[in-house]
Coordinates of C-alpha atoms in Angstrom, one line a residue:
M1 CA -0.1 0.0 0.1
R2 CA 1.5 3.2 -1.0
T3 CA 1.7 6.4 1.1
Y4 CA 1.6 9.9 -0.3
T5 CA 3.8 12.9 0.6
S6 CA 3.2 16.6 0.3
D7 CA 5.3 16.4 -3.1
D8 CA 2.9 14.0 -4.4
V9 CA -0.1 16.1 -3.4
Q10 CA 1.6 18.9 -5.3
Y11 CA 2.2 16.6 -8.4
W12 CA -1.4 15.5 -8.2
L13 CA -2.6 19.2 -8.2
A14 CA -0.4 19.9 -11.2
G15 CA -2.1 17.0 -13.0
V16 CA -5.5 18.3 -12.1
G17 CA -4.4 21.7 -13.4
A18 CA -3.3 20.3 -16.8
I19 CA -6.7 18.8 -17.1
A20 CA -8.3 22.2 -16.3
A21 CA -6.1 23.9 -18.9
A22 CA -6.9 21.5 -21.5
V23 CA -10.8 22.2 -20.8
N24 CA -10.1 25.9 -21.1
A25 CA -8.2 25.5 -24.3
T26 CA -11.3 23.7 -25.8
T27 CA -9.6 20.6 -26.4
P28 CA -11.6 18.0 -28.3
L29 CA -13.4 15.6 -26.3
T30 CA -11.3 12.4 -27.5
E31 CA -8.2 14.2 -26.8
L32 CA -9.4 15.4 -23.3
L33 CA -10.5 11.7 -22.2
D34 CA -7.1 10.3 -23.1
L35 CA -5.5 13.2 -21.1
I36 CA -7.6 12.3 -18.3
A37 CA -6.6 8.7 -18.4
R38 CA -2.9 9.4 -19.0
T39 CA -2.8 11.9 -16.0
A40 CA -4.5 9.3 -13.8
R41 CA -1.9 6.6 -14.9
E42 CA 1.0 9.0 -14.1
L43 CA -0.4 10.2 -10.8
T44 CA -1.1 6.8 -9.5
G45 CA 1.8 4.9 -10.9
Y46 CA -0.7 2.3 -12.2
D47 CA 0.1 0.3 -15.4
A48 CA -2.9 1.4 -17.4
S49 CA -5.9 3.6 -17.1
A50 CA -9.2 4.1 -18.9
V51 CA -12.2 6.3 -19.1
L52 CA -15.6 4.6 -19.7
L53 CA -18.5 6.6 -20.9
T54 CA -22.2 5.6 -21.4
D55 CA -23.8 5.6 -24.8
E56 CA -26.7 8.1 -25.5
A57 CA -29.3 5.3 -24.5
G58 CA -27.5 4.9 -21.0
E59 CA -27.4 1.2 -21.6
V60 CA -23.8 0.3 -22.0
L61 CA -20.3 1.5 -21.0
R62 CA -17.6 2.0 -23.8
I63 CA -13.7 2.7 -23.3
S64 CA -13.7 6.3 -24.7
G65 CA -10.2 7.4 -23.6
S66 CA -7.1 5.3 -22.5
S67 CA -3.5 5.3 -21.5
G68 CA -1.3 2.1 -21.5
L69 CA -4.1 -0.2 -22.9
S70 CA -3.7 -1.8 -26.3
A71 CA -5.9 -1.0 -29.2
D72 CA -6.8 -4.7 -29.3
Y73 CA -7.9 -4.7 -25.8
V74 CA -10.0 -1.6 -26.3
A75 CA -11.6 -3.0 -29.3
D76 CA -12.4 -6.4 -27.7
V77 CA -14.0 -4.8 -24.7
N78 CA -16.1 -2.3 -26.7
E79 CA -17.2 -4.7 -29.5
R80 CA -17.2 -8.3 -28.3
R81 CA -17.4 -7.9 -24.5
T82 CA -19.4 -4.8 -24.2
I83 CA -20.0 -3.8 -20.6
T84 CA -23.8 -3.5 -20.1
L85 CA -25.8 -1.7 -17.3
A86 CA -29.2 -3.3 -17.1
S87 CA -28.8 -7.1 -16.8
G88 CA -27.1 -10.3 -17.9
P89 CA -23.4 -11.7 -17.4
L90 CA -21.7 -8.7 -18.8
S91 CA -23.5 -6.1 -16.4
N92 CA -21.9 -7.4 -13.0
G93 CA -18.5 -6.3 -13.3
P94 CA -16.7 -3.7 -11.5
S95 CA -17.4 -1.0 -13.9
S96 CA -21.2 -1.6 -14.1
R97 CA -21.4 -1.8 -10.2
A98 CA -19.4 1.4 -9.7
F99 CA -21.7 3.1 -12.2
R100 CA -24.9 1.8 -10.5
T101 CA -23.8 2.4 -6.8
A102 CA -21.8 5.7 -7.4
A103 CA -19.0 4.2 -5.3
P104 CA -15.5 2.8 -6.0
V105 CA -15.1 -1.0 -6.7
P106 CA -11.6 -2.5 -6.5
I107 CA -10.6 -6.0 -7.3
A108 CA -7.3 -7.2 -6.0
D109 CA -7.1 -10.3 -8.1
I110 CA -9.4 -10.3 -11.1
L111 CA -8.6 -14.1 -11.9
S112 CA -10.2 -14.9 -8.4
D113 CA -13.4 -12.7 -8.7
P114 CA -16.3 -14.4 -10.4
S115 CA -17.7 -11.1 -11.4
F116 CA -14.9 -10.4 -13.7
E117 CA -14.9 -13.8 -15.4
P118 CA -16.3 -12.5 -18.9
W119 CA -13.2 -10.5 -19.2
A120 CA -10.7 -12.5 -17.2
A121 CA -9.1 -14.4 -20.1
L122 CA -8.7 -11.2 -22.0
A123 CA -7.0 -9.4 -19.0
R124 CA -4.8 -12.3 -18.3
D125 CA -3.7 -12.4 -22.0
H126 CA -2.7 -8.7 -21.7
G127 CA -1.1 -9.2 -18.1
Y128 CA -3.6 -7.5 -16.0
R129 CA -4.3 -8.9 -12.5
A130 CA -5.9 -5.9 -10.6
I131 CA -8.4 -3.3 -11.3
A132 CA -10.2 -0.3 -9.5
S133 CA -13.3 1.2 -10.9
V134 CA -14.3 4.6 -9.7
P135 CA -17.6 6.4 -10.9
L136 CA -17.4 9.6 -12.9
L137 CA -19.9 12.0 -11.6
I138 CA -21.5 15.1 -13.1
A139 CA -23.8 17.0 -10.6
G140 CA -24.1 13.8 -8.7
T141 CA -25.2 11.7 -11.6
P142 CA -23.0 8.9 -12.8
V143 CA -22.0 9.4 -16.6
G144 CA -19.0 6.7 -16.7
T145 CA -16.1 5.2 -14.8
L146 CA -12.4 5.8 -14.4
N147 CA -10.7 2.4 -14.3
C148 CA -7.1 1.9 -13.3
Y149 CA -5.3 -1.5 -13.9
Q150 CA -2.3 -3.2 -12.3
R151 CA -0.1 -6.1 -13.7
G152 CA 0.2 -7.7 -10.5
V153 CA -2.2 -8.6 -7.5
H154 CA -2.8 -5.3 -5.6
E155 CA -4.8 -4.4 -2.6
F156 CA -6.3 -0.9 -3.2
G157 CA -6.2 1.0 0.1
Q158 CA -8.5 3.5 1.2
D159 CA -6.0 6.4 0.7
E160 CA -5.6 5.3 -3.0
L161 CA -9.3 5.0 -3.4
T162 CA -10.1 8.3 -2.0
L163 CA -7.4 9.9 -4.3
L164 CA -8.9 8.2 -7.2
A165 CA -12.3 9.4 -6.3
T166 CA -11.1 12.9 -6.0
L167 CA -9.3 12.6 -9.4
A168 CA -12.5 11.1 -10.8
N169 CA -14.5 14.0 -9.3
Q170 CA -12.1 16.6 -11.1
A171 CA -12.4 14.5 -14.3
G172 CA -16.1 14.7 -14.1
T173 CA -16.0 18.4 -13.5
A174 CA -13.7 18.8 -16.5
L175 CA -16.1 16.7 -18.5
Q176 CA -19.1 18.9 -17.4
S177 CA -17.1 22.0 -18.3
S178 CA -15.9 20.6 -21.6
R179 CA -19.6 19.8 -22.5
M180 CA -20.7 23.2 -21.6
I181 CA -18.1 24.8 -23.5
T182 CA -18.8 22.6 -26.5
S183 CA -22.5 23.3 -26.2
L184 CA -21.8 27.2 -26.1
T185 CA -19.3 26.9 -28.9
E186 CA -22.0 24.9 -31.0
Q187 CA -24.6 27.5 -30.0
R188 CA -22.3 30.3 -31.0
R189 CA -21.6 28.5 -34.3
L190 CA -25.1 28.0 -34.9
L191 CA -26.0 31.6 -34.1
E192 CA -23.3 32.8 -36.5
Q193 CA -24.5 30.4 -39.2
A194 CA -28.1 31.3 -38.6
E195 CA -27.0 35.2 -38.9
A196 CA -25.3 34.2 -42.1
I197 CA -28.5 32.5 -43.4
H198 CA -30.3 35.6 -42.3
R199 CA -28.1 37.9 -44.0
E200 CA -28.0 36.0 -47.4
L201 CA -31.8 35.5 -47.5
T202 CA -32.7 39.1 -46.6
A203 CA -30.1 40.2 -49.3
V204 CA -32.2 38.3 -51.8
A205 CA -35.4 40.3 -50.7
L206 CA -33.5 43.5 -50.6
R207 CA -32.3 43.0 -54.3
A208 CA -35.9 42.0 -55.1
G209 CA -35.0 38.6 -56.1
G210 CA -38.5 37.3 -55.8
V211 CA -39.7 34.0 -54.5
Q212 CA -37.4 32.4 -57.1
G213 CA -34.4 34.0 -55.5
V214 CA -35.2 33.0 -52.1
T215 CA -35.8 29.4 -53.4
E216 CA -32.3 29.2 -55.1
A217 CA -30.6 30.6 -52.0
L218 CA -32.4 28.0 -49.8
A219 CA -31.4 25.3 -52.1
Q220 CA -27.9 26.3 -52.1
L221 CA -27.9 26.4 -48.4
L222 CA -29.4 23.1 -47.8
G223 CA -27.9 21.3 -50.7
R224 CA -31.1 20.0 -51.9
P225 CA -33.7 21.1 -54.4
V226 CA -36.5 23.2 -53.2
L227 CA -40.0 23.8 -54.7
V228 CA -42.5 26.5 -53.9
T229 CA -46.4 26.1 -54.8
D230 CA -49.2 28.5 -54.1
A231 CA -52.5 27.4 -52.4
N232 CA -53.9 26.2 -55.7
N233 CA -50.8 23.9 -56.1
A234 CA -49.5 26.2 -58.8
V235 CA -45.6 26.5 -59.0
L236 CA -44.3 29.8 -57.8
A237 CA -40.5 28.8 -57.9
N238 CA -38.6 25.8 -58.4
A239 CA -34.8 25.6 -57.6
A240 CA -32.8 22.7 -58.7
H241 CA -29.7 21.1 -57.0
R242 CA -27.0 19.2 -59.1
G243 CA -29.5 19.0 -61.8
V244 CA -32.1 17.4 -59.8
Q245 CA -35.6 19.4 -59.7
L246 CA -38.7 18.4 -57.7
A247 CA -41.7 17.7 -59.8
P248 CA -44.9 19.5 -58.7
G249 CA -48.3 18.2 -58.3
H250 CA -48.0 15.4 -55.9
D251 CA -51.2 14.3 -54.3
V252 CA -51.0 14.4 -50.5
A253 CA -53.2 12.3 -48.3
G254 CA -54.7 14.9 -45.8
E255 CA -53.4 18.2 -45.2
P256 CA -50.0 19.0 -43.9
A257 CA -49.5 20.9 -40.8
A258 CA -50.4 24.6 -40.9
D259 CA -47.6 25.5 -38.7
G260 CA -44.0 24.3 -38.6
I261 CA -42.2 21.9 -40.7
D262 CA -44.0 18.6 -41.5
E263 CA -43.1 15.3 -42.9
V264 CA -45.2 13.8 -45.9
P265 CA -44.1 10.2 -45.9
E266 CA -46.0 9.1 -49.1
T267 CA -44.1 11.7 -51.1
G268 CA -40.7 11.5 -49.3
R269 CA -40.9 15.3 -48.8
L270 CA -40.8 17.8 -46.1
T271 CA -43.0 20.9 -46.4
A272 CA -43.2 24.2 -44.6
P273 CA -46.3 26.7 -44.8
V274 CA -45.8 30.1 -46.0
L275 CA -48.2 32.2 -43.9
L276 CA -49.9 35.6 -44.3
G277 CA -51.5 36.0 -40.9
R278 CA -53.3 32.7 -40.3
D279 CA -53.8 31.9 -43.9
V280 CA -51.3 29.3 -45.6
V281 CA -50.8 31.1 -49.0
A282 CA -48.1 28.9 -50.2
R283 CA -45.8 25.9 -49.3
L284 CA -42.1 25.2 -49.5
W285 CA -41.2 21.6 -50.5
L286 CA -37.8 19.7 -50.3
P287 CA -37.0 16.0 -50.3
G288 CA -36.0 14.3 -47.0
S289 CA -37.3 13.4 -43.5
L290 CA -37.5 15.2 -40.2
A291 CA -35.1 12.8 -38.6
E292 CA -32.2 13.9 -41.0
L293 CA -32.9 17.5 -40.6
A294 CA -30.4 19.4 -38.6
E295 CA -31.3 22.3 -36.4
L296 CA -29.6 24.9 -38.6
D297 CA -31.6 23.2 -41.6
R298 CA -34.7 23.9 -39.8
R299 CA -33.9 27.5 -39.2
A300 CA -32.9 28.0 -42.8
I301 CA -36.3 26.7 -43.9
E302 CA -38.3 28.7 -41.4
H303 CA -36.5 31.8 -42.2
A304 CA -37.0 31.1 -46.0
A305 CA -40.6 30.7 -45.4
L306 CA -40.8 34.1 -43.6
V307 CA -38.9 35.9 -46.3
C308 CA -41.1 34.1 -49.1
S309 CA -44.3 35.6 -47.1
L310 CA -42.8 39.1 -47.3
E311 CA -42.0 38.6 -51.1
L312 CA -45.6 37.4 -51.6
V313 CA -46.8 40.5 -49.8
R314 CA -44.7 42.7 -51.8
R315 CA -45.9 40.8 -55.0
R316 CA -49.5 40.9 -54.0
T317 CA -49.4 44.6 -53.4
A318 CA -47.8 45.3 -56.7
E319 CA -50.3 42.9 -58.5
D320 CA -53.1 44.6 -56.7
V321 CA -52.0 48.1 -57.9
E322 CA -51.5 46.7 -61.5
W323 CA -54.9 44.8 -61.5
S324 CA -56.8 47.8 -60.1
L325 CA -55.3 50.1 -63.1
R326 CA -56.4 47.2 -65.5
A327 CA -59.8 47.1 -64.0
D328 CA -60.1 50.8 -64.3
L329 CA -59.0 50.7 -67.9
L330 CA -61.6 48.1 -68.8
A331 CA -64.3 49.9 -66.9
D332 CA -63.7 53.2 -68.9
L333 CA -63.6 51.1 -72.0
L334 CA -67.0 49.6 -71.4
A335 CA -68.3 52.9 -70.3
G336 CA -67.6 54.4 -73.9
A337 CA -64.4 56.2 -73.3
A338 CA -62.4 56.8 -76.6
V339 CA -60.0 54.0 -77.5
E340 CA -57.2 56.4 -78.6
R341 CA -57.3 58.0 -75.2
L342 CA -57.1 54.7 -73.4
Q343 CA -54.3 53.3 -75.6
A344 CA -51.7 55.7 -73.8
R345 CA -52.8 54.0 -70.5
A346 CA -52.8 50.5 -71.8
V347 CA -49.3 50.6 -73.2
P348 CA -47.4 50.8 -69.7
L349 CA -49.6 47.9 -68.5
G350 CA -48.3 45.8 -71.5
H351 CA -51.6 45.7 -73.2
D352 CA -52.5 46.2 -76.9
L353 CA -56.0 47.5 -77.4
Q354 CA -55.4 47.0 -81.1
R355 CA -55.6 43.2 -80.7
A356 CA -58.8 41.2 -81.2
H357 CA -60.3 40.0 -77.8
T358 CA -62.9 37.5 -76.6
V359 CA -65.4 38.3 -73.9
L360 CA -65.7 36.0 -71.0
V361 CA -68.2 36.6 -68.1
A362 CA -68.3 34.4 -65.0
A363 CA -70.4 34.6 -61.8
P364 CA -71.0 32.3 -58.9
D365 CA -74.3 30.1 -59.2
A366 CA -75.1 30.5 -55.5
P367 CA -76.4 33.9 -54.0
P368 CA -73.3 36.2 -54.4
G369 CA -71.2 37.3 -51.3
D370 CA -68.0 39.2 -50.7
H371 CA -66.2 36.0 -50.2
A372 CA -67.4 34.3 -53.4
G373 CA -66.7 37.4 -55.6
R374 CA -63.2 37.8 -54.2
A375 CA -62.4 34.2 -54.5
L376 CA -63.6 34.0 -58.0
L377 CA -61.8 37.3 -58.9
S378 CA -58.5 35.8 -57.6
V379 CA -59.1 32.6 -59.5
V380 CA -59.4 34.6 -62.8
H381 CA -56.5 36.8 -61.8
S382 CA -54.2 33.8 -61.2
L383 CA -55.0 32.3 -64.8
A384 CA -54.8 35.7 -66.4
D385 CA -51.3 36.2 -65.0
R386 CA -49.8 33.4 -67.1
C387 CA -51.2 34.9 -70.4
E388 CA -49.0 37.2 -72.4
P389 CA -50.3 39.8 -73.0
R390 CA -52.5 39.8 -70.0
P391 CA -56.3 40.0 -70.3
L392 CA -58.2 43.0 -68.8
V393 CA -60.4 42.0 -65.8
T394 CA -62.9 43.9 -63.8
T395 CA -66.1 43.2 -61.9
A396 CA -69.6 44.3 -62.8
G397 CA -72.0 43.4 -59.7
E398 CA -71.5 39.7 -59.0
H399 CA -70.1 39.1 -62.6
V400 CA -66.3 39.1 -63.4
V401 CA -65.8 40.3 -66.7
V402 CA -62.8 39.6 -68.8
L403 CA -61.4 40.7 -72.3
W404 CA -59.0 37.8 -73.3
P405 CA -56.7 38.9 -76.1
D406 CA -55.8 36.8 -78.9
T407 CA -52.2 35.4 -78.2
S408 CA -49.2 34.1 -80.3
R409 CA -49.9 30.6 -78.6
G410 CA -53.6 30.6 -79.8
D411 CA -54.8 30.0 -76.3
D412 CA -58.2 28.0 -76.3
V413 CA -60.5 30.6 -74.6
A414 CA -63.3 27.8 -74.0
A415 CA -60.7 25.5 -72.2
T416 CA -59.6 28.7 -70.1
A417 CA -63.3 29.0 -69.2
D418 CA -63.4 25.4 -68.0
L419 CA -60.3 25.8 -66.0
V420 CA -61.9 28.9 -64.2
R421 CA -64.9 26.7 -63.3
T422 CA -62.6 23.9 -62.0
R423 CA -60.3 26.4 -60.0
A424 CA -63.2 28.3 -58.5
R425 CA -65.0 24.8 -57.4
R426 CA -61.9 24.5 -55.0
A427 CA -61.8 28.2 -54.0
L428 CA -65.4 28.4 -53.3
A429 CA -65.3 25.2 -51.2
G430 CA -67.4 23.3 -53.6
G431 CA -69.5 26.2 -54.9
S432 CA -70.0 26.3 -58.7
V433 CA -69.4 29.0 -61.1
T434 CA -71.0 29.6 -64.6
V435 CA -68.9 31.1 -67.4
V436 CA -70.0 32.4 -70.7
V437 CA -67.6 32.5 -73.8
G438 CA -69.0 35.6 -75.6
Q439 CA -68.3 37.1 -79.0
R440 CA -64.9 37.6 -80.4
C441 CA -64.5 41.3 -81.0
A442 CA -62.0 42.4 -83.9
H443 CA -62.1 45.9 -82.4
V444 CA -62.2 46.7 -78.7
Q445 CA -65.0 49.3 -79.6
E446 CA -67.3 46.2 -79.9
A447 CA -66.6 45.0 -76.3
S448 CA -69.1 47.1 -74.5
A449 CA -72.1 45.5 -76.5
A450 CA -70.4 42.2 -76.4
V451 CA -70.1 42.3 -72.5
G452 CA -73.7 43.1 -72.2
T453 CA -74.8 40.3 -74.5
A454 CA -72.6 37.9 -72.5
R455 CA -73.9 39.0 -69.2
G456 CA -77.5 38.4 -70.5
A457 CA -76.4 35.1 -72.0
L458 CA -75.1 34.2 -68.4
E459 CA -78.4 35.0 -66.7
I460 CA -80.5 32.9 -69.4
A461 CA -78.0 30.0 -69.0
R462 CA -78.3 29.8 -65.2
Q463 CA -82.1 29.2 -65.6
H464 CA -81.3 26.0 -67.4
G465 CA -78.7 24.7 -65.1
A466 CA -75.6 25.6 -63.1
D467 CA -71.8 25.0 -63.2
R468 CA -71.5 25.2 -66.9
T469 CA -69.4 26.7 -69.7
V470 CA -71.6 28.2 -72.3
A471 CA -71.1 29.9 -75.7
L472 CA -73.6 32.0 -77.4
P473 CA -74.6 29.3 -80.0
D474 CA -75.4 26.9 -77.1
L475 CA -78.3 29.0 -76.3
G476 CA -80.1 28.5 -79.6
V477 CA -82.7 31.3 -80.4
Y478 CA -81.8 33.1 -77.3
G479 CA -78.3 33.3 -78.4
L480 CA -79.3 34.8 -81.8
L481 CA -81.7 37.4 -80.0
L482 CA -78.9 38.5 -77.7
Q483 CA -76.9 39.4 -80.7
V484 CA -79.4 41.5 -82.3
N485 CA -77.8 44.7 -82.9
D486 CA -81.1 46.8 -83.2
P487 CA -83.8 45.1 -81.1
T488 CA -86.3 48.0 -81.4
E489 CA -88.6 46.1 -83.8
L490 CA -88.5 42.8 -81.7
V491 CA -89.3 44.7 -78.7
R492 CA -92.4 46.4 -80.3
F493 CA -93.6 43.1 -81.8
A494 CA -93.4 41.5 -78.2
S495 CA -95.1 44.5 -76.8
Q496 CA -98.0 44.2 -79.4
V497 CA -98.5 40.4 -78.7
L498 CA -98.2 40.2 -75.0
T499 CA -99.7 43.6 -73.6
P500 CA -103.4 42.5 -74.1
L501 CA -102.4 39.4 -71.9
R502 CA -100.6 41.5 -69.3
E503 CA -103.4 44.0 -69.1
Y504 CA -105.9 41.3 -68.6
D505 CA -103.7 39.8 -66.0
Q506 CA -103.6 43.0 -64.0
R507 CA -107.3 43.5 -64.1
K508 CA -108.3 39.9 -63.3
N509 CA -105.3 38.8 -61.3
A510 CA -104.9 36.1 -63.9
E511 CA -102.0 34.1 -65.1
L512 CA -102.4 34.1 -68.8
V513 CA -98.8 35.0 -69.7
D514 CA -97.3 32.4 -67.5
T515 CA -100.0 29.9 -68.8
V516 CA -99.1 30.3 -72.5
R517 CA -95.3 30.2 -71.6
R518 CA -95.8 27.1 -69.7
Y519 CA -98.1 25.4 -72.4
L520 CA -95.4 25.9 -74.8
D521 CA -92.7 24.6 -72.7
E522 CA -94.8 21.3 -72.0
G523 CA -95.1 20.7 -75.8
M524 CA -98.7 22.1 -76.1
N525 CA -99.9 19.3 -73.6
I526 CA -102.8 20.6 -71.6
A527 CA -102.5 17.8 -68.8
R528 CA -98.8 18.4 -68.2
T529 CA -99.4 22.2 -68.2
A530 CA -102.1 21.8 -65.6
A531 CA -99.9 19.7 -63.4
A532 CA -97.0 22.2 -63.6
L533 CA -99.3 25.0 -62.6
F534 CA -101.3 22.9 -60.1
V535 CA -104.6 23.7 -61.8
H536 CA -107.4 21.6 -63.4
P537 CA -106.9 20.8 -67.0
N538 CA -110.3 22.5 -67.6
T539 CA -108.9 25.7 -66.2
I540 CA -106.1 25.5 -68.6
G541 CA -108.5 25.0 -71.4
L542 CA -110.4 28.2 -70.5
R543 CA -107.4 30.1 -70.1
L544 CA -106.2 29.1 -73.6
K545 CA -109.5 30.2 -75.2
R546 CA -109.3 33.5 -73.5
I547 CA -105.7 33.9 -74.9
E548 CA -106.9 33.2 -78.5
E549 CA -109.6 35.8 -77.8
L550 CA -107.4 38.4 -76.6
V551 CA -104.4 38.0 -79.1
G552 CA -106.9 37.2 -82.0
V553 CA -105.2 33.7 -83.1
S554 CA -105.9 30.1 -83.0
L555 CA -103.6 28.1 -81.1
Q556 CA -104.2 25.3 -83.6
Q557 CA -102.1 27.2 -86.2
P558 CA -98.3 26.7 -86.1
E559 CA -97.8 30.4 -87.1
A560 CA -99.8 31.5 -84.1
L561 CA -97.7 29.4 -81.7
L562 CA -94.5 30.7 -83.3
R563 CA -95.7 34.3 -82.8
L564 CA -96.4 33.7 -79.1
K565 CA -93.1 31.9 -78.6
V566 CA -90.9 34.5 -80.4
A567 CA -92.8 37.2 -78.4
L568 CA -92.0 35.5 -75.1
M569 CA -88.4 35.0 -75.9
A570 CA -88.0 38.5 -77.0
D571 CA -89.5 39.9 -73.9
E572 CA -87.3 37.6 -71.7
V573 CA -84.1 38.9 -73.6
F574 CA -85.1 42.6 -74.0
G575 CA -88.0 43.4 -71.6
G576 CA -89.6 45.4 -74.1
A577 CA -93.2 44.5 -73.2
S578 CA -92.4 45.5 -69.6
G579 CA -91.4 48.8 -70.7
H580 CA -87.6 48.3 -70.3
G581 CA -85.5 49.5 -73.3
P582 CA -82.9 47.2 -74.7
Q583 CA -80.2 46.4 -72.3
L584 CA -77.4 44.8 -74.5
A585 CA -74.6 47.4 -73.5
P586 CA -73.8 46.9 -69.9
P587 CA -73.9 49.9 -67.5
D588 CA -70.8 51.0 -65.7
P589 CA -69.1 47.9 -64.5
R590 CA -68.8 49.3 -61.0
Q591 CA -72.5 49.5 -60.7
G592 CA -75.2 46.8 -60.3
R593 CA -76.1 44.0 -62.5
P594 CA -78.0 44.7 -65.8
N595 CA -81.8 44.8 -66.1
V596 CA -81.8 41.4 -67.8
A597 CA -81.0 39.9 -64.5
T598 CA -84.0 41.4 -63.0
R599 CA -86.0 40.1 -65.8
S600 CA -84.7 36.5 -65.2
T601 CA -85.5 36.7 -61.6
R602 CA -89.0 37.8 -62.5
S603 CA -89.6 35.0 -64.9
S604 CA -88.3 32.5 -62.4
N605 CA -91.1 33.6 -59.9
R606 CA -93.8 33.0 -62.6
T607 CA -94.1 29.3 -61.7
R608 CA -94.4 30.2 -57.9
R609 CA -97.0 32.7 -58.6
S610 CA -99.1 30.1 -60.6
S611 CA -98.8 27.5 -58.0
R612 CA -100.4 30.1 -55.4
A613 CA -103.1 30.5 -58.0
G614 CA -104.3 27.1 -57.3
S615 CA -107.3 26.1 -59.4
R616 CA -108.5 29.4 -60.1
S617 CA -110.5 29.9 -63.4
E618 CA -110.4 32.8 -65.7

């Protein structure tokens, strides 16, 4: 048993000081552990020493630093005779017991101690006969052990164990300090790198690089491709990495998280929302999984999403101003302003009023609301953004009015109308839209009348079904009537035929006009007409006789039936018999709907009035 002098104490203090100096010098952990083992060996005079630390799961102990031990011994213990902490034959050795009890465990002769049997042959082959294992504690919690080996049988005295425990405590303090310094250093490194990311992405925003610029910067920072899509899954930006680019349009089962980075396993991608307030207006997409995402990568993605949101705000503001100017231009055009004067305003907006244009008019089928109108307008704007030159778009009441220019690509305007309906269905959460493809105007001066025609066509089309794309030829005679340039004679004709019936209806509270309309709609079948109007067939017969008397025709003659049908259709389109003048040209688009809408509503109420009339006979 060895005794220690004051010189020995000074020597020990110098050794401990060397360990502290290494910690302050931010020595790498592997070098620090080897230094602790070497210092312990030199201070104690033992033949070998080792520092064992637990793995991250806290299930095993591995030799992490050593002095005097051969590489073969270290490898054998770590890989083939791994020291465990839970249970089993490899969990009862001195290191495991010292760790669990937080107290030194000495073995004077390892060949005679059964607990060391799993490692006895290995130790004998390397010449070791004695071992002392002392716990390494950090804040009172074991994190490993300090082991010292002797080649001969050796009784470890209490003074030795006390000094070893002291050395182990100093080593634990050094490990704790090293970890803190390493953690602070890593945090500082992360902060510096995060600041660099912030500077780089902010620089992109300051030089107006747009969403594409932010996406390219992020792809370079992360070393992987990045895709950005809007709320309609349209591509806003796409940055490749080493020639690899993400394909858009992946279907996702369920909605990704609306906040934070989320993993979409079925696509093998990560996604992060781009938020404006609480609304997800776009998404970042990149390949990978959450498990492989480093903290710095997370910060880069989150910061890129923030900068993208600022870019989208800037873009949206600029687009709102531009679309407002285009809407004002179209409103003035439809109000009859001189084209020559408007052309000067059109050129800075990239629009050529000398081109031919096709009229589109769209409106929600459900009773319109602010949300539905804004959503439909947004859909039309998003499609118009991709056309060069851009169409002119404005609103007139519930209608969205578009002048779609002829393009060099020869865009199919009917296909665009179908796309408006498809996109609007999603934007309106299942609500439907009817779109009318109106006349192609060789000169924009024709647009005002063409828009009025298309708006009237839309109202008539919606009486026969919703969620449709309609061209004027689809409406048959109605479509032809809507395109009459001078409807004065048609209005006079309708008034001459229908006025006697209307005057009789007003005097007698009758329903002759609705009856003849329904009679023609039902194929001149009295029984079906009676059923539709909820009256007795005899009542229908009496009404038809009264109609013949008032109009001065026989309903048995085809010409008389045609006369009534044309009069009713002209009245529905132009409202002449009601005292309304022709309404082909729209009012100012910033005002309400045209009169044809009112007339359509009135005619849709006729059936209800007829049903209330019951079986009343004229």
